[in-house]
Short mmCIF file of C-alpha atoms and ligand atoms in Angstrom, two decimals:
data_model
loop_
_atom_site.label_atom_id
_atom_site.label_comp_id
_atom_site.label_asym_id
_atom_site.label_seq_id
_atom_site.Cartn_x
_atom_site.Cartn_y
_atom_site.Cartn_z
CA UNK Z 547 -27.45 -8.93 -33.95
CA UNK Z 548 -24.80 -6.12 -33.61
CA UNK Z 549 -22.30 -6.35 -30.97
CA UNK Z 550 -19.99 -3.71 -29.88
CA UNK Z 551 -16.83 -3.74 -28.51
CA UNK Z 552 -15.41 -0.86 -26.36
CA UNK Z 553 -11.74 -0.83 -25.60
CA UNK Z 554 -10.84 0.24 -22.11
CA UNK Z 555 -14.69 -0.12 -20.86
CA UNK Z 556 -15.62 -1.41 -17.61
CA UNK Z 557 -16.40 -5.01 -18.91
CA UNK Z 558 -12.90 -5.50 -20.39
CA UNK Z 559 -11.04 -4.44 -17.09
CA UNK Z 560 -9.48 -6.88 -14.98
CA UNK Z 561 -10.99 -6.70 -11.45
CA UNK Z 562 -8.48 -5.87 -8.97
CA UNK Z 563 -8.40 -6.18 -4.82
CA UNK Z 564 -5.89 -4.36 -3.02
CA UNK Z 565 -4.65 -5.88 0.17
CA UNK Z 566 -3.53 -3.37 2.81
CA UNK Z 567 -2.43 -3.21 6.53
CA UNK Z 568 -1.45 0.55 7.17
CA UNK Z 569 -1.16 3.94 5.39
CA UNK Z 570 -1.91 2.56 2.11
CA UNK Z 571 0.25 5.15 -0.19
CA UNK Z 572 0.84 2.46 -2.71
CA UNK Z 573 -2.73 1.62 -2.77
CA UNK Z 574 -3.41 5.19 -3.57
CA UNK Z 575 -1.13 5.41 -6.31
CA UNK Z 576 -2.78 2.52 -7.78
CA UNK Z 577 -6.28 4.03 -7.63
CA UNK Z 578 -5.43 7.45 -8.74
CA UNK Z 579 -3.74 5.55 -12.23
CA UNK Z 580 -7.03 3.03 -12.42
CA UNK Z 581 -9.31 6.14 -12.48
CA UNK Z 582 -7.69 6.87 -15.81
CA UNK Z 583 -9.52 6.43 -18.76
CA UNK Z 584 -8.38 3.26 -20.45
CA UNK Z 585 -6.32 1.57 -17.77
CA UNK Z 586 -6.80 -2.10 -18.08
CA UNK Z 587 -8.05 -2.41 -14.56
CA UNK Z 588 -10.27 -1.51 -11.86
CA UNK Z 589 -9.97 -1.23 -8.26
CA UNK Z 590 -12.95 -3.44 -7.17
CA UNK Z 591 -12.37 -3.33 -3.71
CA UNK Z 592 -9.56 -2.56 -0.69
CA UNK Z 593 -9.16 -5.12 1.77
CA UNK Z 594 -7.54 -4.55 5.31
CA UNK Z 595 -6.76 -7.15 8.16
CA UNK Z 596 -7.12 -4.20 10.61
CA UNK Z 597 -9.51 -1.83 11.02
CA UNK Z 598 -7.01 0.72 11.93
CA UNK Z 599 -5.44 0.84 8.84
CA UNK Z 600 -5.15 4.62 7.80
CA UNK Z 601 -5.68 3.62 3.97
CA UNK Z 602 -9.11 2.80 4.41
CA UNK Z 603 -10.20 6.35 4.78
CA UNK Z 604 -8.23 7.56 1.62
CA UNK Z 605 -10.17 4.16 -0.36
CA UNK Z 606 -13.71 5.22 1.08
CA UNK Z 607 -12.86 8.94 0.05
CA UNK Z 608 -12.40 7.81 -3.90
CA UNK Z 609 -15.32 5.97 -3.69
CA UNK Z 610 -13.62 2.41 -3.65
CA UNK Z 611 -15.69 -0.51 -1.72
CA UNK Z 612 -13.82 -1.38 1.63
CA UNK Z 613 -13.87 -4.42 3.82
CA UNK Z 614 -12.05 -5.18 7.02
CA UNK Z 615 -11.18 -8.61 7.75
CA UNK Z 616 -9.40 -8.60 11.12
CA UNK Z 617 -6.65 -11.30 11.21
CA UNK Z 618 -5.64 -10.81 15.01
CA UNK Z 619 -8.75 -13.00 16.12
CA UNK Z 620 -7.26 -15.96 13.85
CA UNK Z 621 -3.95 -16.22 15.62
CA UNK Z 622 -2.18 -18.67 14.01
CA UNK Z 623 -4.95 -20.24 12.07
CA UNK Z 624 -3.51 -18.61 8.69
CA UNK Z 625 -5.80 -20.87 6.76
CA UNK Z 626 -8.87 -19.98 8.58
CA UNK Z 627 -8.25 -16.18 8.02
CA UNK Z 628 -7.70 -17.01 4.39
CA UNK Z 629 -11.06 -18.72 3.69
CA UNK Z 630 -12.75 -15.48 4.61
CA UNK Z 631 -10.51 -13.40 2.42
CA UNK Z 632 -10.83 -15.87 -0.25
CA UNK Z 633 -14.96 -15.99 -0.01
CA UNK Z 634 -14.86 -12.03 -0.04
CA UNK Z 635 -12.64 -12.10 -3.13
CA UNK Z 636 -14.57 -14.86 -5.06
CA UNK Z 637 -17.84 -12.78 -4.12
CA UNK Z 638 -16.69 -10.01 -6.38
CA UNK Z 639 -15.00 -11.91 -9.20
CA UNK Z 640 -11.33 -10.57 -7.99
CA UNK Z 641 -8.78 -11.55 -10.72
CA UNK Z 642 -5.82 -10.23 -9.44
CA UNK Z 643 -4.54 -8.82 -6.06
CA UNK Z 644 -2.27 -6.55 -5.23
CA UNK Z 645 -0.78 -6.62 -1.84
CA UNK Z 646 0.65 -2.87 -0.65
CA UNK Z 647 1.95 -3.17 2.80
CA UNK Z 648 -0.12 -6.03 3.60
CA UNK Z 649 1.76 -7.59 6.65
CA UNK Z 650 0.41 -11.06 7.20
CA UNK Z 651 2.06 -14.17 5.84
CA UNK Z 652 0.02 -16.41 3.17
CA UNK Z 653 -0.19 -20.03 3.54
CA UNK Z 654 1.29 -22.17 0.33
CA UNK Z 655 -2.12 -23.21 -0.65
CA UNK Z 656 -3.37 -19.84 -0.66
CA UNK Z 657 -0.25 -18.63 -2.79
CA UNK Z 658 -0.57 -21.15 -5.04
CA UNK Z 659 -4.27 -20.42 -5.66
CA UNK Z 660 -3.05 -17.22 -6.75
CA UNK Z 661 -0.42 -17.98 -8.77
CA UNK Z 662 0.66 -15.48 -11.32
CA UNK Z 663 -2.33 -13.12 -10.24
CA UNK Z 664 -1.04 -11.69 -7.05
CA UNK Z 665 1.45 -8.79 -7.18
CA UNK Z 666 3.52 -7.53 -4.36
CA UNK Z 667 5.92 -4.17 -3.91
CA UNK Z 668 8.98 -4.25 -1.62
CA UNK Z 669 11.08 -1.23 -1.03
CA UNK Z 670 14.61 -2.84 -2.39
CA UNK Z 671 16.18 -4.12 -5.70
CA UNK Z 672 15.00 -7.78 -5.14
CA UNK Z 673 16.83 -10.20 -4.45
CA UNK Z 674 18.79 -7.83 -2.25
CA UNK Z 675 17.36 -7.02 1.06
CA UNK Z 676 14.06 -8.85 1.55
CA UNK Z 677 12.23 -8.89 4.82
CA UNK Z 678 12.22 -6.31 7.39
CA UNK Z 679 14.14 -3.15 7.43
CA UNK Z 680 15.23 -3.15 3.66
CA UNK Z 681 16.73 0.49 3.94
CA UNK Z 682 18.81 -0.07 7.02
CA UNK Z 683 20.10 -3.51 5.20
CA UNK Z 684 20.84 -1.21 2.07
CA UNK Z 685 22.60 1.17 4.04
CA UNK Z 686 24.88 -1.37 6.20
CA UNK Z 687 25.74 -2.74 2.89
CA UNK Z 688 26.73 0.42 1.63
CA UNK Z 689 24.98 -0.03 -1.82
CA UNK Z 690 25.27 3.00 -4.01
CA UNK Z 691 21.92 2.18 -5.70
CA UNK Z 692 18.65 1.00 -3.89
CA UNK Z 693 15.39 1.21 -5.15
CA UNK Z 694 11.87 -0.69 -5.71
CA UNK Z 695 10.79 -4.02 -6.94
CA UNK Z 696 7.11 -5.11 -8.41
CA UNK Z 697 7.14 -9.09 -8.38
CA UNK Z 698 4.60 -11.95 -8.61
CA UNK Z 699 4.13 -13.38 -4.71
CA UNK Z 700 5.58 -16.83 -4.60
CA UNK Z 701 5.30 -18.89 -1.24
CA UNK Z 702 8.94 -17.49 -0.49
CA UNK Z 703 8.58 -13.91 1.22
CA UNK Z 704 9.43 -11.18 -0.94
CA UNK Z 705 10.29 -13.26 -3.61
CA UNK Z 706 9.20 -14.61 -7.16
CA UNK Z 707 8.81 -13.26 -11.17
CA UNK Z 708 10.15 -9.60 -11.06
CA UNK Z 709 7.81 -7.63 -13.18
CA UNK Z 710 9.60 -3.99 -13.01
CA UNK Z 711 12.07 -2.26 -10.52
CA UNK Z 712 12.51 1.32 -10.23
CA UNK Z 713 16.17 2.38 -8.82
CA UNK Z 714 17.44 5.80 -6.76
CA UNK Z 715 20.85 6.79 -5.41
CA UNK Z 716 21.72 6.27 -2.00
CA UNK Z 717 23.67 9.29 -0.71
CA UNK Z 718 26.61 8.71 2.10
CA UNK Z 719 24.80 10.72 4.59
CA UNK Z 720 21.15 8.80 3.93
CA UNK Z 721 19.55 7.90 7.06
CA UNK Z 722 16.97 4.64 6.49
CA UNK Z 723 13.84 7.57 6.75
CA UNK Z 724 15.67 9.74 3.89
CA UNK Z 725 16.19 6.47 1.63
CA UNK Z 726 12.64 5.24 2.52
CA UNK Z 727 10.94 8.61 1.13
CA UNK Z 728 13.25 8.26 -1.87
CA UNK Z 729 12.45 4.82 -2.80
CA UNK Z 730 8.26 5.51 -1.95
CA UNK Z 731 8.41 7.95 -4.62
CA UNK Z 732 9.65 5.66 -7.23
CA UNK Z 733 7.33 2.74 -5.88
CA UNK Z 734 4.21 5.04 -6.58
CA UNK Z 735 5.28 5.53 -10.01
CA UNK Z 736 6.18 1.88 -10.51
CA UNK Z 737 3.21 -0.06 -9.16
CA UNK Z 738 0.71 1.33 -11.56
CA UNK Z 739 2.95 0.60 -14.33
CA UNK Z 740 3.23 -2.92 -13.42
CA UNK Z 741 -0.32 -3.47 -12.84
CA UNK Z 742 -0.87 -1.82 -16.49
CA UNK Z 743 1.52 -4.24 -17.84
CA UNK Z 744 -0.01 -7.44 -16.32
CA UNK Z 745 -3.74 -6.28 -16.51
CA UNK Z 746 -3.14 -5.55 -20.30
CA UNK Z 747 -1.89 -9.07 -20.77
CA UNK Z 748 1.98 -7.96 -21.83
CA UNK Z 749 4.04 -10.06 -19.29
CA UNK Z 750 4.38 -13.78 -19.88
CA UNK Z 751 6.36 -16.14 -17.48
CA UNK Z 752 9.35 -17.91 -18.88
CA UNK Z 753 10.49 -20.49 -16.38
CA UNK Z 754 10.80 -18.56 -12.97
CA UNK Z 755 11.03 -15.50 -14.76
CA UNK Z 756 8.60 -12.89 -15.91
CA UNK Z 757 9.29 -11.07 -19.39
CA UNK Z 758 7.25 -8.24 -20.79
CA UNK Z 759 6.53 -6.52 -24.30
CA UNK Z 760 6.91 -3.26 -23.51
CA UNK Z 761 7.55 -0.44 -26.25
CA UNK Z 762 9.11 1.97 -24.03
CA UNK Z 763 13.07 1.66 -23.85
CA UNK Z 764 15.13 3.44 -21.07
CA UNK Z 765 18.48 2.65 -21.53
CA UNK Z 766 20.06 5.48 -19.43
CA UNK Z 767 22.64 4.12 -16.74
CA UNK Z 768 22.24 5.51 -12.87
CA UNK Z 769 25.65 6.11 -11.67
CA UNK Z 770 26.45 6.74 -7.95
CA UNK Z 771 28.79 8.77 -6.96
CA UNK Z 772 28.54 10.49 -10.41
C1 LIG R 129 5.65 -0.12 1.09
O1 LIG R 129 6.78 0.72 1.29
C2 LIG R 129 6.34 -1.19 0.49
O2 LIG R 129 6.88 -1.55 -0.18
C3 LIG R 129 6.42 -2.25 1.81
O3 LIG R 129 5.37 -1.71 2.74
C4 LIG R 129 5.18 -0.18 2.93
C5 LIG R 129 3.99 0.10 2.52
O4 LIG R 129 3.63 1.43 2.57
N1 LIG R 129 6.01 -3.34 1.55
C6 LIG R 129 7.18 -4.50 2.23
O5 LIG R 129 8.14 -3.93 2.60
C7 LIG R 129 6.81 -5.65 1.69
N2 LIG R 129 7.61 -6.56 2.14
P1 LIG R 129 2.10 2.24 1.97
O6 LIG R 129 1.01 1.39 2.87
O7 LIG R 129 2.05 3.53 2.00
O8 LIG R 129 2.08 1.61 0.40
#
């Protein structure tokens, strides 16, 4: 019997679900990257916890399967919402989850089930400025450099093994909106690269840390103000 193995074909790609609650610009960056030949993951579904998420239309235009599981009717019954979500993920044989502005906290059970298989992006250089208003927090702290972090999700909010970070300068006259826009541009660069690393098996855990095998070396220092 002759068998052939095609590297980078649909069979070998990790099946990814992106979870959103809003505009979905990180989702769009992931969809665009995953459409490239040889990308090690395919976006199998975009799931929103609200029908009003702008990202749903973008995903549909890209021909991606979308699903709305309204979380509001579940109120504080987080496990109830997650049971429906888990069934949808199982049905589609999802292997990795990417959170893209998904504004609902998970139970420890759900997080533990997806341990090492769920990524999030947060618009700060974690562990600085987790939670709400990260750009306001950065401006109030007077940092000269901020950025974005892709990390594996653990039970603690905006924490967990860091896969990749990207840095941007903070200007003295920045508003939170101006800084958010600068950071968002770097989010769109690092999330696809981080997913590529994880999906191609080039990350590993050492204790609570994530290490990666990457050939690229970037020794450039970002010094602000210069
Ligand atoms: C992004 O800036 C993302 O980093 C942030 O929500 C935004 C979603 O935008 N996530 C968090 O703050 C998580 N704590 P998007 O819907 O355009 O991707």
